[in-house]
Short mmCIF file of C-alpha atoms in Angstrom, two decimals:
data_model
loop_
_atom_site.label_atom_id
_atom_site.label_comp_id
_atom_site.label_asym_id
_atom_site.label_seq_id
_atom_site.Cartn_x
_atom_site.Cartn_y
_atom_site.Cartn_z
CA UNK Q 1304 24.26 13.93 3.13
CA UNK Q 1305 22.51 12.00 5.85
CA UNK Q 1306 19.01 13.88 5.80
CA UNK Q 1307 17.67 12.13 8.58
CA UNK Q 1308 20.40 13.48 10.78
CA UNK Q 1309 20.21 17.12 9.36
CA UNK Q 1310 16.75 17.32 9.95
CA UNK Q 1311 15.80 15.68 13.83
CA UNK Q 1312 12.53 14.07 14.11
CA UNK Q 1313 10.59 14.18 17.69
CA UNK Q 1314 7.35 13.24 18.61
CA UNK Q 1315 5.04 15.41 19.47
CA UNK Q 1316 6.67 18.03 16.59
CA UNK Q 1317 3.96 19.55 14.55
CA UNK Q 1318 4.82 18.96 11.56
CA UNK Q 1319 6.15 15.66 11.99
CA UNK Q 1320 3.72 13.77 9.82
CA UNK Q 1321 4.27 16.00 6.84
CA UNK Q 1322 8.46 15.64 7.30
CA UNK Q 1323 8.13 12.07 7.56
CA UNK Q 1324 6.00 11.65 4.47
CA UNK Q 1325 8.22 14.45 2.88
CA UNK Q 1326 11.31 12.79 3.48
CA UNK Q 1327 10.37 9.97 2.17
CA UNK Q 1328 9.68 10.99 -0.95
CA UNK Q 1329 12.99 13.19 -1.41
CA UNK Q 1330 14.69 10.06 -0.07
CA UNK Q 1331 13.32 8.51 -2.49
CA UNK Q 1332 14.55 10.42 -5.05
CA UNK Q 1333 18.30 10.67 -4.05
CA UNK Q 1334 18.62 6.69 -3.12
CA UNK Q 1335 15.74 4.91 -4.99
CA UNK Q 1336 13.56 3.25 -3.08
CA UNK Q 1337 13.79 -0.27 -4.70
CA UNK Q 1338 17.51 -0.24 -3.08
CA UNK Q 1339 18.47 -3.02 -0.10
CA UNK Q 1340 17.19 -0.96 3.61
CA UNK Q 1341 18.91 -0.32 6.42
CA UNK Q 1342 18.15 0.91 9.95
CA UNK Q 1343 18.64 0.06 13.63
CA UNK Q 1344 21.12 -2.36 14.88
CA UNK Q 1345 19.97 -3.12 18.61
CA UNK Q 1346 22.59 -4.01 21.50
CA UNK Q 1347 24.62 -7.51 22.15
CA UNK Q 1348 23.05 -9.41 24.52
CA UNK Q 1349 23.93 -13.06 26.37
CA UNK Q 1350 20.56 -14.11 25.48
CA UNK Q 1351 21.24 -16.85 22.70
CA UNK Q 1352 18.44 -16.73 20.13
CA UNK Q 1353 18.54 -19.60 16.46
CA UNK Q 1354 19.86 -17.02 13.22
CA UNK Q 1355 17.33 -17.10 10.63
CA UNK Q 1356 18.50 -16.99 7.78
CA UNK Q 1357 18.91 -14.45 5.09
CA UNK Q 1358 18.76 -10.59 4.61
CA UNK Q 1359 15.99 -9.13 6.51
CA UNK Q 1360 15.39 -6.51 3.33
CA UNK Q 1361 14.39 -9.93 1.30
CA UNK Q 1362 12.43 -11.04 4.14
CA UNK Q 1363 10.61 -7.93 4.53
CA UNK Q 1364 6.50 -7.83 2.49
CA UNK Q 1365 7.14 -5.89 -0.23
CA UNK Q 1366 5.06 -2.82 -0.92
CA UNK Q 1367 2.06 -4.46 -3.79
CA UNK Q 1368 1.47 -6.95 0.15
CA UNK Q 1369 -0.14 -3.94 1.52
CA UNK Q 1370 -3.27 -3.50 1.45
CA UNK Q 1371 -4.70 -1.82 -1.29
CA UNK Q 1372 -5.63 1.72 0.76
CA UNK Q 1373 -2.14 1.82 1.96
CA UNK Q 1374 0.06 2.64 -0.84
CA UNK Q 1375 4.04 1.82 0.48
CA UNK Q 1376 7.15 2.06 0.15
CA UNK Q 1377 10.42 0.61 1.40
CA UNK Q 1378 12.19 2.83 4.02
CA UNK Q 1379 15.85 3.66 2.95
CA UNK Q 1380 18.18 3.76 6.00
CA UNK Q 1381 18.18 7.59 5.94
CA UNK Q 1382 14.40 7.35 7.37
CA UNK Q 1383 14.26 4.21 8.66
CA UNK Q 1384 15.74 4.90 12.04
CA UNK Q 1385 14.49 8.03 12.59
CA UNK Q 1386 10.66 6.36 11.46
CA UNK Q 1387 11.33 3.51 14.18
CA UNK Q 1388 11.72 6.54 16.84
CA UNK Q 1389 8.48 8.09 15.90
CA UNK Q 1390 6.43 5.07 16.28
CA UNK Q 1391 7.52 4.13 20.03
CA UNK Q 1392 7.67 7.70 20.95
CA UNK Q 1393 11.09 8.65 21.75
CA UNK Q 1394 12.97 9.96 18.78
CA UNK Q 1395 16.56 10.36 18.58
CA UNK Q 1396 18.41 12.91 20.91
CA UNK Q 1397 15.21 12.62 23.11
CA UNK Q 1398 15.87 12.95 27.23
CA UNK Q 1399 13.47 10.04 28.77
CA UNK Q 1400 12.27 9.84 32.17
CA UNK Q 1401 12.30 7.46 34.50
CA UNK Q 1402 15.55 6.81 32.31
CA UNK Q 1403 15.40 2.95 32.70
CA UNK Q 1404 12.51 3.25 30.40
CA UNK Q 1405 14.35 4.55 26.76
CA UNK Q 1406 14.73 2.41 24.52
CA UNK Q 1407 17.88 0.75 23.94
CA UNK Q 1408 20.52 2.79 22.39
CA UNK Q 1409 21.54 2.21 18.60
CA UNK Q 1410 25.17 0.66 18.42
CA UNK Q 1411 27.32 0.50 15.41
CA UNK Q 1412 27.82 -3.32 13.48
CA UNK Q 1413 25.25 -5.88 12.97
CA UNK Q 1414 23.26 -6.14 10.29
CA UNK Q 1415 20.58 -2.95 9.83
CA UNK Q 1416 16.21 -3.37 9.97
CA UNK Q 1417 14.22 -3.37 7.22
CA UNK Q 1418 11.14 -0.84 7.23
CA UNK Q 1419 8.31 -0.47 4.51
CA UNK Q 1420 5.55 1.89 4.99
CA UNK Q 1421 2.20 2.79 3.64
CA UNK Q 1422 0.06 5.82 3.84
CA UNK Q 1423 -3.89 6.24 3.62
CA UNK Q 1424 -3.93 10.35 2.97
CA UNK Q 1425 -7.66 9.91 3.38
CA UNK Q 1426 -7.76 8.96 7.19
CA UNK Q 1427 -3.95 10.45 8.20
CA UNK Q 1428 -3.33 6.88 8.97
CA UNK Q 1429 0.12 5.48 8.40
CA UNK Q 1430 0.88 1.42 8.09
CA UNK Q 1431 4.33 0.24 9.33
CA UNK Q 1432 6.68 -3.09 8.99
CA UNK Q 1433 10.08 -3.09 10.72
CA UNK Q 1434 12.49 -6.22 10.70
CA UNK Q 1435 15.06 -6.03 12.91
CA UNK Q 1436 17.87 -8.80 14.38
CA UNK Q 1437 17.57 -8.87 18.06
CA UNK Q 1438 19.21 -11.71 20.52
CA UNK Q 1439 16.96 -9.91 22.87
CA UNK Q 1440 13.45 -11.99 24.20
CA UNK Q 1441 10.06 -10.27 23.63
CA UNK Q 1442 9.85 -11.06 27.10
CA UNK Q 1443 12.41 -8.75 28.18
CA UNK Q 1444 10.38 -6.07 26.53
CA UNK Q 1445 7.35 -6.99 27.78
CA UNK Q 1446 8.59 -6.41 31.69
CA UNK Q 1447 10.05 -3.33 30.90
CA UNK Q 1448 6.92 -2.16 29.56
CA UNK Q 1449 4.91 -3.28 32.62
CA UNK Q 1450 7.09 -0.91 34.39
CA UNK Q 1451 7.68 2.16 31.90
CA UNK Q 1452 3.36 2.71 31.16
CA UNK Q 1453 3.99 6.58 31.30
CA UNK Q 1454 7.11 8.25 30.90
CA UNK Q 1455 7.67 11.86 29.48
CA UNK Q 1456 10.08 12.57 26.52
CA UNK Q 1457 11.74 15.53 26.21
CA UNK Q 1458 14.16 17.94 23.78
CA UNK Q 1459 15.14 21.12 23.01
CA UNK Q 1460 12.34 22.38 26.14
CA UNK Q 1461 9.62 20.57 24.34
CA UNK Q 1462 7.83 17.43 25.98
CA UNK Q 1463 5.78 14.93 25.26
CA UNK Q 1464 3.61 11.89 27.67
CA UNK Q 1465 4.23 8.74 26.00
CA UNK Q 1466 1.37 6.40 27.66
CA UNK Q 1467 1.68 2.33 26.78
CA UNK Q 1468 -0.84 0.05 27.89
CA UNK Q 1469 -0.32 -3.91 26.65
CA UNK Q 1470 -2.78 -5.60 25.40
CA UNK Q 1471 -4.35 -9.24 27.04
CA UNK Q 1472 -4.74 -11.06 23.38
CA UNK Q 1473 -1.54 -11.47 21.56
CA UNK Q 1474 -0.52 -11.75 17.35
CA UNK Q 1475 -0.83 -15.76 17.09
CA UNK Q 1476 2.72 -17.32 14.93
CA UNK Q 1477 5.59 -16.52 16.85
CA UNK Q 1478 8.02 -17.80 19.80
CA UNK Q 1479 6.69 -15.25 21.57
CA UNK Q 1480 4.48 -11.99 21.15
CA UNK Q 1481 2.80 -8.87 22.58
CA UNK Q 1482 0.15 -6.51 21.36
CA UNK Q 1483 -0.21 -2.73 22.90
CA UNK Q 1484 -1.78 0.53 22.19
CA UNK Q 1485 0.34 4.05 22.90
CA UNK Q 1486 -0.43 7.52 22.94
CA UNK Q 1487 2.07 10.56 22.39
CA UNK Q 1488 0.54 13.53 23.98
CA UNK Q 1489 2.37 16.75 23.63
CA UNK Q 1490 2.66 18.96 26.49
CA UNK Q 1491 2.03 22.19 23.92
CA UNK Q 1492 -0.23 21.89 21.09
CA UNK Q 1493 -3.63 20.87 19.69
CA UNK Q 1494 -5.20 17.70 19.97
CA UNK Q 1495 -4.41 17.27 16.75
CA UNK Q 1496 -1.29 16.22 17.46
CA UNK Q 1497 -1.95 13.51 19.38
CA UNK Q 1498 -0.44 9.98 18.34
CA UNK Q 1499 -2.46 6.72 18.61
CA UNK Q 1500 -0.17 3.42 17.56
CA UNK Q 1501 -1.56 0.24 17.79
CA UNK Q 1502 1.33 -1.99 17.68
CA UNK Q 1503 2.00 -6.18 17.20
CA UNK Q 1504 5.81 -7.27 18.72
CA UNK Q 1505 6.81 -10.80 18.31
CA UNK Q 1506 9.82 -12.92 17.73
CA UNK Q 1507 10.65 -15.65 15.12
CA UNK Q 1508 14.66 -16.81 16.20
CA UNK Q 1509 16.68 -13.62 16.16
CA UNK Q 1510 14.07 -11.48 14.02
CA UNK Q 1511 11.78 -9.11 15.49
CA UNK Q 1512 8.62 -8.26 13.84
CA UNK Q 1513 6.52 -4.81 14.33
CA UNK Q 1514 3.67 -3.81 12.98
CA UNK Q 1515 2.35 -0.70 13.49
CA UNK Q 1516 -0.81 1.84 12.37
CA UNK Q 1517 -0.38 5.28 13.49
CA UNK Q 1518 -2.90 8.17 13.52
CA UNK Q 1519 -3.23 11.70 14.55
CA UNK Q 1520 -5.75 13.98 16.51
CA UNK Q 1521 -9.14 11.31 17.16
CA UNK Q 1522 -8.59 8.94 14.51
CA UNK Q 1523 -8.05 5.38 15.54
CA UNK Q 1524 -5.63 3.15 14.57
CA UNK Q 1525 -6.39 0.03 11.82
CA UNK Q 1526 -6.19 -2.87 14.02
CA UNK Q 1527 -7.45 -5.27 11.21
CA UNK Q 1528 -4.35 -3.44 9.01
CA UNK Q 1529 -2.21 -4.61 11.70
CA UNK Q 1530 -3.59 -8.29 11.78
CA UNK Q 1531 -2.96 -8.67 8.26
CA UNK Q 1532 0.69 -7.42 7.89
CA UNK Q 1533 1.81 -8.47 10.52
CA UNK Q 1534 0.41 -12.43 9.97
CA UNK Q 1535 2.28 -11.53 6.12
CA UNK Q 1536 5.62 -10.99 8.10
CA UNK Q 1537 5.25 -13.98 10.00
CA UNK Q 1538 4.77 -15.93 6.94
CA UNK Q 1539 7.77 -14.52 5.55
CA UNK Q 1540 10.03 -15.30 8.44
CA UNK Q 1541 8.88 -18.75 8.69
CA UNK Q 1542 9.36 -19.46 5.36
CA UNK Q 1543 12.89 -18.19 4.76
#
């Protein structure tokens, strides 16, 4: 059974940080989470970008990397796609407008991303590492975003405004690299439902590295968290 697909994840939901946590853990239990990950495969492109080498699940920091208030685990492919939705905002199934701003659609083939995640209960702050192979150039993502800074997200009649904003200083130890901070409003609900991401994009050959910490209602997201996995990723890749 593919429980990420019988239960839909969308931001904005209110109880989405309780089914993400939840399904991890039952997840967990059916597939172990020590097993290889799998997640997005992201679309061809004529951009020619060097293959680094080796499986993106080795590649990935392993959970005992995090830091020591962010207990993790590895993603298995179940949640990892639907967990790379939440954290930009448009989950799957989700209607996006102006539509040249959605994120590319997933395609079938290619090898699958890598996610690990940790969890500090104590702030509702979540910690986030995604691998993925993309021929695609940060740059490309970066002018899209300059263009797409609002957008609204909607599904089933329920909407959210996703808000981007992209940071001047960029993650150091890439090809390339951008830095931004998003917001998921929903258009019904408390502000305790409100999303804040600080996020870290960059590019070593055909792997893309994102590092993500997520909170709810006014907490703010660990930028120094975000620093330190995401220079431990970048080691990683370099080193393969």
């Amino acid at each position: 059974m593919n429980v990420a697909r019988a239960t839909p994840i969308r931001a904005g939901d209110p109880g989405l940080r309780r089914w993400w946590l939840g399904l991890v853990a039952v997840t967990c239990a059916m597939t172990g989470c020590a097993e290889s990950v799998s997640g997005t495969p992201v679309a061809e492109s004529a951009v020619s970008v060097r293959h680094i080498d080796g499986p993106l699940a080795e590649l990935l920091p392993s959970p005992a990397q995090f830091p020591a208030r962010y207990p993790a685990v590895v993603l298995p492919a179940q949640v990892a796609t639907a967990a790379a939705g939440d954290l930009d905002g448009v989950g799957m199934g989700d209607t996006v407008s102006p539509t040249h701003c959605a994120p590319p659609e997933v395609e079938p083939g290619g090898e699958s991303a890598a996610v690990a995640v940790g969890t500090d209960d104590a702030s509702r702050a979540t910690l986030t590492v995604e691998l993925a192979r993309s021929p695609e150039l940060v740059s490309r993502l970066r002018d899209q975003l300059r263009g797409c800074g609002q957008i609204q997200v909607s599904r089933a009649g329920a909407g959210s405004t996703v808000t981007t904003v992209l940071d001047q200083a960029v993650p150091p130890g890439t090809d390339d690299a951008i830095a931004l901070r998003r917001t998921v409003v929903p258009d019904v609900g408390g502000a305790g439902l409100t999303q804040t991401m600080q996020t870290s994009i960059g590019q070593i050959g055909d792997v893309r590295i994102t590092v993500t910490s997520m909170t709810f209602g006014a907490g703010q997201p660990d930028t120094a968290a975000v620093d330190e996995m995401f220079a431990t990723a970048v080691a990683a890749v370099r080193g393969s």
